[in-house]
GROMACS .gro file of C-alpha atoms in nm:
model
  414
    1MET     CA    1   2.511  -0.183  -2.688
    2LYS     CA    2   2.206  -0.412  -2.768
    3LEU     CA    3   1.883  -0.395  -2.527
    4PHE     CA    4   1.918  -0.708  -2.393
    5ASP     CA    5   2.305  -0.673  -2.341
    6GLU     CA    6   2.181  -0.339  -2.176
    7LEU     CA    7   1.922  -0.494  -1.953
    8LYS     CA    8   2.208  -0.773  -1.828
    9TRP     CA    9   2.477  -0.484  -1.740
   10ARG     CA   10   2.208  -0.301  -1.528
   11GLY     CA   11   2.131  -0.644  -1.377
   12LEU     CA   12   1.731  -0.661  -1.437
   13VAL     CA   13   1.772  -1.026  -1.583
   14ASP     CA   14   1.736  -1.283  -1.369
   15ASN     CA   15   1.616  -1.575  -1.577
   16VAL     CA   16   1.435  -1.646  -1.908
   17THR     CA   17   1.221  -1.894  -2.010
   18SER     CA   18   1.378  -1.949  -2.321
   19PRO     CA   19   1.741  -1.856  -2.516
   20ASP     CA   20   1.513  -1.714  -2.827
   21VAL     CA   21   1.417  -1.406  -2.543
   22GLU     CA   22   1.717  -1.231  -2.595
   23ASP     CA   23   1.660  -1.209  -3.008
   24ALA     CA   24   1.277  -1.115  -2.929
   25ILE     CA   25   1.399  -0.827  -2.703
   26ASN     CA   26   1.642  -0.722  -2.936
   27ASN     CA   27   1.471  -0.746  -3.304
   28GLU     CA   28   1.089  -0.781  -3.237
   29GLN     CA   29   0.801  -0.560  -3.090
   30LEU     CA   30   0.668  -0.786  -2.842
   31THR     CA   31   0.361  -0.693  -2.631
   32PHE     CA   32   0.456  -0.795  -2.300
   33TYR     CA   33   0.268  -0.750  -1.941
   34ILE     CA   34   0.383  -0.669  -1.588
   35GLY     CA   35   0.142  -0.720  -1.280
   36THR     CA   36   0.071  -0.607  -0.951
   37ASP     CA   37  -0.220  -0.674  -0.677
   38PRO     CA   38  -0.370  -0.399  -0.530
   39THR     CA   39  -0.270  -0.457  -0.177
   40ALA     CA   40  -0.199  -0.099  -0.092
   41ASP     CA   41  -0.264   0.236  -0.205
   42SER     CA   42   0.038   0.345  -0.367
   43LEU     CA   43   0.349   0.157  -0.545
   44HIS     CA   44   0.653   0.163  -0.346
   45ILE     CA   45   1.027   0.157  -0.420
   46GLY     CA   46   1.023  -0.200  -0.436
   47HIS     CA   47   0.817  -0.168  -0.759
   48TYR     CA   48   1.015   0.108  -0.870
   49SER     CA   49   1.256  -0.132  -1.122
   50SER     CA   50   0.989  -0.332  -1.272
   51LEU     CA   51   0.801   0.005  -1.428
   52LEU     CA   52   1.115   0.090  -1.511
   53MET     CA   53   1.176  -0.214  -1.703
   54ALA     CA   54   0.852  -0.164  -1.914
   55LYS     CA   55   0.957   0.178  -1.946
   56ARG     CA   56   1.307   0.086  -2.122
   57LEU     CA   57   1.148  -0.192  -2.338
   58GLN     CA   58   0.880   0.070  -2.453
   59MET     CA   59   1.128   0.334  -2.546
   60HIS     CA   60   1.288   0.021  -2.773
   61GLY     CA   61   0.949  -0.006  -2.944
   62HIS     CA   62   0.790  -0.304  -2.764
   63HIS     CA   63   0.420  -0.234  -2.621
   64PRO     CA   64   0.366  -0.278  -2.193
   65ILE     CA   65   0.032  -0.342  -2.060
   66MET     CA   66   0.039  -0.300  -1.703
   67LEU     CA   67  -0.240  -0.533  -1.498
   68VAL     CA   68  -0.361  -0.425  -1.148
   69GLY     CA   69  -0.506  -0.763  -1.035
   70GLY     CA   70  -0.851  -0.667  -0.897
   71ALA     CA   71  -0.950  -1.047  -0.901
   72THR     CA   72  -0.611  -1.171  -0.766
   73GLY     CA   73  -0.598  -0.909  -0.497
   74PHE     CA   74  -0.891  -1.106  -0.337
   75ILE     CA   75  -0.671  -1.424  -0.326
   76GLY     CA   76  -0.348  -1.277  -0.256
   77ASP     CA   77   0.014  -1.446  -0.382
   78PRO     CA   78   0.148  -1.713  -0.129
   79LYS     CA   79   0.414  -1.544   0.094
   80ALA     CA   80   0.675  -1.797   0.272
   81THR     CA   81   0.606  -1.663   0.600
   82GLY     CA   82   0.224  -1.724   0.604
   83GLU     CA   83  -0.140  -1.653   0.503
   84ARG     CA   84  -0.199  -1.311   0.381
   85ASN     CA   85  -0.517  -1.139   0.560
   86MET     CA   86  -0.812  -1.071   0.325
   87LEU     CA   87  -0.885  -0.735   0.209
   88THR     CA   88  -1.234  -0.637   0.196
   89PRO     CA   89  -1.391  -0.522  -0.164
   90GLU     CA   90  -1.439  -0.182  -0.065
   91VAL     CA   91  -1.060  -0.169   0.006
   92LEU     CA   92  -0.938  -0.324  -0.271
   93GLN     CA   93  -1.165  -0.088  -0.525
   94LYS     CA   94  -1.003   0.193  -0.342
   95ASN     CA   95  -0.662   0.023  -0.360
   96TYR     CA   96  -0.718  -0.017  -0.741
   97ASP     CA   97  -0.864   0.320  -0.798
   98ALA     CA   98  -0.516   0.476  -0.645
   99LEU     CA   99  -0.273   0.267  -0.821
  100HIS     CA  100  -0.496   0.320  -1.174
  101ALA     CA  101  -0.424   0.697  -1.109
  102GLN     CA  102  -0.097   0.659  -0.990
  103ILE     CA  103   0.025   0.470  -1.325
  104SER     CA  104  -0.145   0.657  -1.551
  105LYS     CA  105  -0.013   1.013  -1.440
  106LEU     CA  106   0.355   0.869  -1.405
  107TRP     CA  107   0.414   0.634  -1.698
  108GLY     CA  108   0.103   0.636  -1.919
  109PHE     CA  109   0.089   0.272  -1.977
  110ASP     CA  110  -0.203   0.045  -2.119
  111MET     CA  111  -0.385  -0.071  -1.805
  112VAL     CA  112  -0.604  -0.414  -1.731
  113ASN     CA  113  -0.793  -0.528  -1.453
  114ASN     CA  114  -0.798  -0.931  -1.426
  115LEU     CA  115  -1.142  -0.898  -1.249
  116ASP     CA  116  -1.297  -0.812  -1.572
  117TRP     CA  117  -1.277  -1.164  -1.726
  118THR     CA  118  -1.248  -1.334  -1.411
  119LYS     CA  119  -1.536  -1.248  -1.196
  120ASP     CA  120  -1.788  -1.427  -1.438
  121ILE     CA  121  -1.636  -1.772  -1.446
  122THR     CA  122  -1.825  -2.025  -1.257
  123ILE     CA  123  -1.656  -2.266  -0.998
  124ILE     CA  124  -1.748  -2.556  -1.243
  125ASP     CA  125  -1.617  -2.393  -1.550
  126PHE     CA  126  -1.292  -2.281  -1.351
  127LEU     CA  127  -1.199  -2.620  -1.244
  128ARG     CA  128  -1.352  -2.822  -1.593
  129ASP     CA  129  -1.152  -2.537  -1.772
  130TYR     CA  130  -0.852  -2.468  -1.593
  131GLY     CA  131  -0.802  -2.695  -1.305
  132LYS     CA  132  -0.788  -2.993  -1.472
  133LEU     CA  133  -0.487  -2.878  -1.682
  134PHE     CA  134  -0.293  -2.850  -1.377
  135ASN     CA  135  -0.127  -3.123  -1.205
  136VAL     CA  136  -0.076  -3.093  -0.815
  137ASN     CA  137   0.254  -3.212  -0.823
  138TYR     CA  138   0.390  -2.992  -1.046
  139MET     CA  139   0.227  -2.686  -0.843
  140ILE     CA  140   0.352  -2.823  -0.536
  141ASN     CA  141   0.693  -2.804  -0.641
  142LYS     CA  142   0.686  -2.448  -0.756
  143GLU     CA  143   0.922  -2.267  -0.466
  144THR     CA  144   0.695  -2.027  -0.274
  145VAL     CA  145   0.425  -2.334  -0.244
  146LYS     CA  146   0.719  -2.601  -0.146
  147LYS     CA  147   0.817  -2.331   0.135
  148ARG     CA  148   0.509  -2.345   0.281
  149LEU     CA  149   0.437  -2.694   0.278
  150ASP     CA  150   0.541  -2.768   0.614
  151SER     CA  151   0.367  -2.468   0.784
  152GLY     CA  152   0.045  -2.509   0.558
  153ILE     CA  153  -0.117  -2.343   0.296
  154SER     CA  154  -0.483  -2.281   0.176
  155TYR     CA  155  -0.624  -2.407  -0.096
  156THR     CA  156  -0.743  -2.025  -0.178
  157GLU     CA  157  -0.379  -1.946  -0.186
  158PHE     CA  158  -0.261  -2.241  -0.383
  159SER     CA  159  -0.517  -2.154  -0.643
  160TYR     CA  160  -0.336  -1.818  -0.682
  161MET     CA  161  -0.114  -1.978  -0.932
  162ILE     CA  162  -0.419  -2.073  -1.202
  163LEU     CA  163  -0.564  -1.728  -1.142
  164GLN     CA  164  -0.228  -1.576  -1.270
  165SER     CA  165  -0.206  -1.841  -1.521
  166LEU     CA  166  -0.531  -1.719  -1.660
  167ASP     CA  167  -0.431  -1.381  -1.685
  168PHE     CA  168  -0.147  -1.459  -1.906
  169TYR     CA  169  -0.348  -1.681  -2.155
  170THR     CA  170  -0.609  -1.416  -2.184
  171LEU     CA  171  -0.389  -1.141  -2.226
  172TYR     CA  172  -0.258  -1.389  -2.529
  173LYS     CA  173  -0.557  -1.448  -2.681
  174THR     CA  174  -0.725  -1.088  -2.668
  175ARG     CA  175  -0.430  -0.854  -2.703
  176ASN     CA  176  -0.131  -1.071  -2.874
  177CYS     CA  177   0.099  -1.054  -2.529
  178THR     CA  178   0.353  -1.299  -2.560
  179MET     CA  179   0.575  -1.217  -2.260
  180GLN     CA  180   0.512  -1.194  -1.926
  181ILE     CA  181   0.793  -0.978  -1.670
  182GLY     CA  182   0.785  -1.052  -1.302
  183GLY     CA  183   1.030  -1.048  -1.004
  184GLN     CA  184   1.244  -1.383  -0.959
  185ASP     CA  185   0.964  -1.477  -0.683
  186GLN     CA  186   0.727  -1.508  -0.999
  187TRP     CA  187   0.911  -1.759  -1.176
  188GLY     CA  188   0.648  -2.015  -1.104
  189ASN     CA  189   0.326  -1.829  -1.188
  190ILE     CA  190   0.523  -1.730  -1.506
  191THR     CA  191   0.592  -2.082  -1.637
  192SER     CA  192   0.271  -2.187  -1.503
  193GLY     CA  193   0.097  -1.942  -1.737
  194LEU     CA  194   0.295  -2.059  -2.034
  195GLU     CA  195   0.213  -2.379  -1.939
  196LEU     CA  196  -0.148  -2.355  -1.976
  197ILE     CA  197  -0.143  -2.123  -2.308
  198ARG     CA  198   0.084  -2.430  -2.463
  199LYS     CA  199  -0.183  -2.667  -2.365
  200LYS     CA  200  -0.479  -2.436  -2.462
  201CYS     CA  201  -0.315  -2.289  -2.762
  202GLY     CA  202  -0.031  -2.558  -2.886
  203ALA     CA  203   0.301  -2.665  -2.801
  204ASP     CA  204   0.457  -2.419  -3.115
  205VAL     CA  205   0.311  -2.114  -2.945
  206LYS     CA  206   0.604  -1.855  -2.913
  207CYS     CA  207   0.544  -1.684  -2.573
  208TYR     CA  208   0.816  -1.572  -2.301
  209GLY     CA  209   0.905  -1.486  -1.972
  210LEU     CA  210   1.172  -1.306  -1.801
  211THR     CA  211   1.220  -1.218  -1.427
  212MET     CA  212   1.447  -1.001  -1.270
  213PRO     CA  213   1.626  -0.987  -0.943
  214LEU     CA  214   1.439  -0.839  -0.629
  215ILE     CA  215   1.550  -0.489  -0.519
  216THR     CA  216   1.731  -0.573  -0.186
  217LYS     CA  217   1.900  -0.354   0.088
  218ALA     CA  218   2.230  -0.433   0.228
  219ASP     CA  219   2.100  -0.638   0.502
  220GLY     CA  220   1.939  -0.852   0.200
  221THR     CA  221   1.581  -0.797   0.324
  222LYS     CA  222   1.377  -0.674   0.022
  223PHE     CA  223   1.197  -0.360  -0.025
  224GLY     CA  224   0.821  -0.409   0.019
  225LYS     CA  225   0.513  -0.282   0.188
  226SER     CA  226   0.557  -0.632   0.470
  227GLU     CA  227   0.881  -0.454   0.557
  228SER     CA  228   0.970  -0.162   0.795
  229GLY     CA  229   0.952   0.182   0.660
  230THR     CA  230   0.807   0.161   0.335
  231VAL     CA  231   0.903   0.402   0.106
  232TRP     CA  232   0.613   0.487  -0.114
  233LEU     CA  233   0.606   0.652  -0.448
  234ASP     CA  234   0.326   0.886  -0.362
  235PRO     CA  235   0.404   1.197  -0.245
  236LYS     CA  236   0.164   1.231   0.027
  237LYS     CA  237   0.270   0.896   0.192
  238THR     CA  238   0.664   0.968   0.103
  239SER     CA  239   0.750   1.304   0.023
  240PRO     CA  240   1.006   1.407  -0.224
  241TYR     CA  241   1.278   1.544   0.063
  242GLU     CA  242   1.208   1.180   0.244
  243LEU     CA  243   1.250   0.962  -0.057
  244TYR     CA  244   1.570   1.204  -0.155
  245GLN     CA  245   1.689   1.165   0.217
  246PHE     CA  246   1.647   0.777   0.186
  247LEU     CA  247   1.836   0.715  -0.161
  248PHE     CA  248   2.089   0.948  -0.029
  249ASN     CA  249   2.156   0.737   0.254
  250THR     CA  250   2.254   0.424   0.023
  251GLU     CA  251   2.528   0.274   0.121
  252ASP     CA  252   2.838   0.247  -0.096
  253THR     CA  253   2.778  -0.124  -0.119
  254LYS     CA  254   2.468  -0.058  -0.318
  255VAL     CA  255   2.438   0.280  -0.490
  256ILE     CA  256   2.591   0.161  -0.826
  257GLU     CA  257   2.341  -0.120  -0.840
  258TYR     CA  258   2.061   0.135  -0.758
  259LEU     CA  259   2.207   0.373  -0.991
  260LYS     CA  260   2.189   0.102  -1.287
  261LYS     CA  261   1.828  -0.010  -1.165
  262LEU     CA  262   1.650   0.281  -1.068
  263THR     CA  263   1.762   0.552  -1.324
  264PHE     CA  264   1.839   0.590  -1.736
  265LEU     CA  265   2.199   0.692  -1.665
  266THR     CA  266   2.405   0.552  -1.917
  267LYS     CA  267   2.677   0.320  -1.867
  268GLU     CA  268   2.939   0.612  -1.947
  269GLU     CA  269   2.785   0.841  -1.680
  270ILE     CA  270   2.754   0.579  -1.419
  271ASP     CA  271   3.118   0.430  -1.470
  272ALA     CA  272   3.230   0.785  -1.384
  273LEU     CA  273   3.042   0.797  -1.078
  274GLU     CA  274   3.176   0.440  -0.972
  275VAL     CA  275   3.523   0.623  -1.025
  276SER     CA  276   3.408   0.876  -0.758
  277LEU     CA  277   3.244   0.635  -0.534
  278ASN     CA  278   3.585   0.451  -0.503
  279GLU     CA  279   3.820   0.774  -0.519
  280GLU     CA  280   3.634   1.033  -0.339
  281PRO     CA  281   3.361   0.846  -0.125
  282HIS     CA  282   3.310   1.157   0.109
  283LYS     CA  283   3.194   1.315  -0.197
  284ARG     CA  284   2.870   1.117  -0.206
  285GLU     CA  285   2.851   1.205  -0.608
  286ALA     CA  286   2.681   0.845  -0.670
  287GLN     CA  287   2.433   0.888  -0.411
  288LYS     CA  288   2.333   1.293  -0.533
  289ALA     CA  289   2.321   1.124  -0.861
  290LEU     CA  290   2.088   0.838  -0.767
  291ALA     CA  291   1.873   1.062  -0.541
  292SER     CA  292   1.810   1.341  -0.792
  293GLN     CA  293   1.750   1.133  -1.070
  294VAL     CA  294   1.475   0.946  -0.848
  295VAL     CA  295   1.313   1.204  -0.696
  296LYS     CA  296   1.295   1.419  -1.035
  297ASP     CA  297   1.175   1.124  -1.261
  298LEU     CA  298   0.904   1.059  -1.001
  299HIS     CA  299   0.790   1.365  -0.869
  300GLY     CA  300   0.941   1.636  -1.122
  301GLU     CA  301   1.186   1.975  -1.120
  302GLU     CA  302   0.960   2.101  -0.864
  303GLY     CA  303   0.975   1.805  -0.604
  304LEU     CA  304   1.367   1.777  -0.648
  305ASP     CA  305   1.412   2.163  -0.595
  306SER     CA  306   1.178   2.110  -0.269
  307ALA     CA  307   1.405   1.842  -0.136
  308LEU     CA  308   1.715   1.995  -0.259
  309LYS     CA  309   1.594   2.314  -0.045
  310ILE     CA  310   1.491   2.156   0.280
  311THR     CA  311   1.831   1.917   0.245
  312ASN     CA  312   2.057   2.242   0.202
  313ALA     CA  313   1.856   2.445   0.485
  314LEU     CA  314   1.919   2.147   0.754
  315PHE     CA  315   2.294   2.172   0.631
  316ARG     CA  316   2.344   2.534   0.659
  317GLY     CA  317   2.087   2.580   0.940
  318SER     CA  318   1.899   2.824   0.721
  319PHE     CA  319   1.558   2.700   0.833
  320ALA     CA  320   1.396   3.072   0.788
  321GLU     CA  321   1.406   3.011   0.431
  322LEU     CA  322   1.174   2.704   0.447
  323ASN     CA  323   0.796   2.717   0.428
  324ASP     CA  324   0.575   2.549   0.696
  325ALA     CA  325   0.501   2.241   0.513
  326GLN     CA  326   0.865   2.198   0.435
  327LYS     CA  327   0.975   2.244   0.796
  328LEU     CA  328   0.755   1.975   0.875
  329GLU     CA  329   0.892   1.753   0.599
  330ALA     CA  330   1.225   1.776   0.746
  331VAL     CA  331   1.092   1.742   1.081
  332ALA     CA  332   0.937   1.434   0.997
  333GLN     CA  333   1.263   1.258   0.949
  334MET     CA  334   1.432   1.363   1.250
  335ASP     CA  335   1.420   1.169   1.586
  336GLN     CA  336   1.198   1.379   1.845
  337ILE     CA  337   1.241   1.448   2.191
  338GLU     CA  338   0.988   1.571   2.419
  339CYS     CA  339   1.069   1.867   2.671
  340PRO     CA  340   0.844   2.080   2.892
  341CYS     CA  341   0.819   2.482   2.825
  342GLY     CA  342   0.981   2.703   3.045
  343LEU     CA  343   1.332   2.534   3.108
  344MET     CA  344   1.644   2.731   3.096
  345LEU     CA  345   1.846   2.660   2.756
  346GLU     CA  346   2.125   2.467   3.010
  347ASP     CA  347   1.803   2.233   3.174
  348VAL     CA  348   1.684   2.163   2.817
  349LEU     CA  349   2.011   2.012   2.679
  350ILE     CA  350   2.043   1.794   3.000
  351GLN     CA  351   1.650   1.722   2.968
  352THR     CA  352   1.705   1.617   2.631
  353HIS     CA  353   2.027   1.398   2.727
  354ILE     CA  354   2.220   1.621   2.424
  355ALA     CA  355   2.410   1.715   2.754
  356SER     CA  356   2.560   1.515   3.015
  357SER     CA  357   2.581   1.774   3.268
  358LYS     CA  358   2.507   2.176   3.296
  359ARG     CA  359   2.905   2.218   3.298
  360GLU     CA  360   2.887   2.074   2.950
  361ALA     CA  361   2.591   2.238   2.876
  362ARG     CA  362   2.713   2.574   2.965
  363GLU     CA  363   3.039   2.545   2.757
  364TRP     CA  364   2.883   2.445   2.429
  365ILE     CA  365   2.647   2.748   2.478
  366LYS     CA  366   2.902   2.980   2.594
  367GLY     CA  367   3.120   2.849   2.298
  368ASN     CA  368   2.864   2.925   1.987
  369SER     CA  369   2.805   2.539   1.932
  370ILE     CA  370   2.441   2.527   2.015
  371SER     CA  371   2.177   2.715   1.732
  372ILE     CA  372   1.820   2.703   1.784
  373ASN     CA  373   1.650   2.681   1.439
  374GLY     CA  374   1.938   2.793   1.272
  375ASN     CA  375   2.029   3.116   1.521
  376LYS     CA  376   2.351   3.113   1.731
  377VAL     CA  377   2.266   3.117   2.105
  378ASN     CA  378   2.457   3.212   2.397
  379ASP     CA  379   2.269   3.262   2.678
  380PRO     CA  380   2.245   2.926   2.943
  381GLN     CA  381   1.974   3.078   3.121
  382MET     CA  382   1.762   3.133   2.814
  383LEU     CA  383   1.423   3.045   2.886
  384ILE     CA  384   1.292   2.808   2.644
  385ALA     CA  385   0.896   2.895   2.530
  386GLN     CA  386   0.655   2.773   2.240
  387GLY     CA  387   0.782   3.090   2.087
  388ASN     CA  388   1.084   2.939   2.021
  389CYS     CA  389   0.917   2.652   1.807
  390CYS     CA  390   1.000   2.698   1.412
  391VAL     CA  391   0.717   2.509   1.300
  392GLN     CA  392   0.379   2.382   1.545
  393ASP     CA  393   0.533   2.262   1.882
  394TYR     CA  394   0.882   2.149   1.713
  395MET     CA  395   1.233   2.319   1.802
  396ILE     CA  396   1.541   2.228   1.633
  397LEU     CA  397   1.850   2.224   1.784
  398ARG     CA  398   2.202   2.177   1.651
  399ARG     CA  399   2.526   2.079   1.823
  400GLY     CA  400   2.869   2.203   1.624
  401LYS     CA  401   2.779   2.154   1.224
  402LYS     CA  402   2.619   1.810   1.209
  403ASN     CA  403   2.414   1.719   1.522
  404TYR     CA  404   2.089   1.788   1.492
  405TYR     CA  405   1.796   1.716   1.732
  406CYS     CA  406   1.420   1.765   1.707
  407VAL     CA  407   1.282   1.857   2.049
  408LYS     CA  408   0.895   1.860   2.081
  409MET     CA  409   0.788   2.124   2.330
  410LYS     CA  410   0.490   2.065   2.586
  411GLU     CA  411   0.336   2.247   2.845
  412GLN     CA  412   0.460   2.182   3.200
  413GLU     CA  413   0.199   1.973   3.393
  414ASN     CA  414   0.034   2.132   3.737
   0.00000   0.00000   0.00000
């Protein structure tokens, strides 16, 4: 399978600006770029497919450039929902430094900052040298801008397209960068960049654009910073265990798509996992493979080992084998119920709504269905206090094999 065919099989090609893109990807060694703005101090899972796309191309002889938009971050790419909040220079610099360190550590890509070639352009030069080449009618017909016309869009965000076009033009002139890759929502910015290059350098210039489908959840919403429950690539913001659990809980309808887009597993390996998913979905082999591959690629064998250790400890109820940091990672992923200290176990079950009555609570306790921090308990009148916590103020109750409850103990008020 040729590289472009593999990219299509993986679902990584949404649109291309020329039929020549396929031949260029298969047979040339292109310099291309992917960009992101420093609007947060970490990349998230929504960026991951694009970064792997760059790595896939690099492995076949192409040269990736990662652009972190120190300039465009001041402006903000227009959203369909409304104006972005302006970030201060201090926050943008902090975010830029964090992204630079993260990308360098994980992928080692060649990196550039568009503030370097934008900061010294005067407003007069900007309008004469670049603004004059953009037709307003052309700009307002771009999909993202068009969606904002009724609600309104500031000139600041409207001009974002020109700034990003300037990036492509500058990288073409200075680095012989002939292709830009972005999400499907970047089509308008990419084609505008190509137009600027042709107007500045001639219509016969061979430059290309490729867009990728956005990674979405089963409900159709995309992964991103503006969505709830952001999954970060920084292990301090989303631990390896949290990432593992997030991916392990992928719906059956999405897991094969994610395996294609977020891992380097071969077609044969993914096809075998798809057979397992269809014939024995309860084993969740596809989800295990997805979670293991992504966590290992991002956080190494050590991160994967820790994630699996916490997962297995929760499954078996063997909390004693975890250190305090791992216990806190597990606790962070559980719904927490507050309960005062000094109650009998049967009353704790009622107070936390685990049991609906004392009779039910006693039956469960005496029937060896209740565990505290992995240890079976069978005394309904056992007093529960801070000493029963497994880490900090948290106690893990389990009913049966699958029902876990994280109880946060608090001192009784006088």
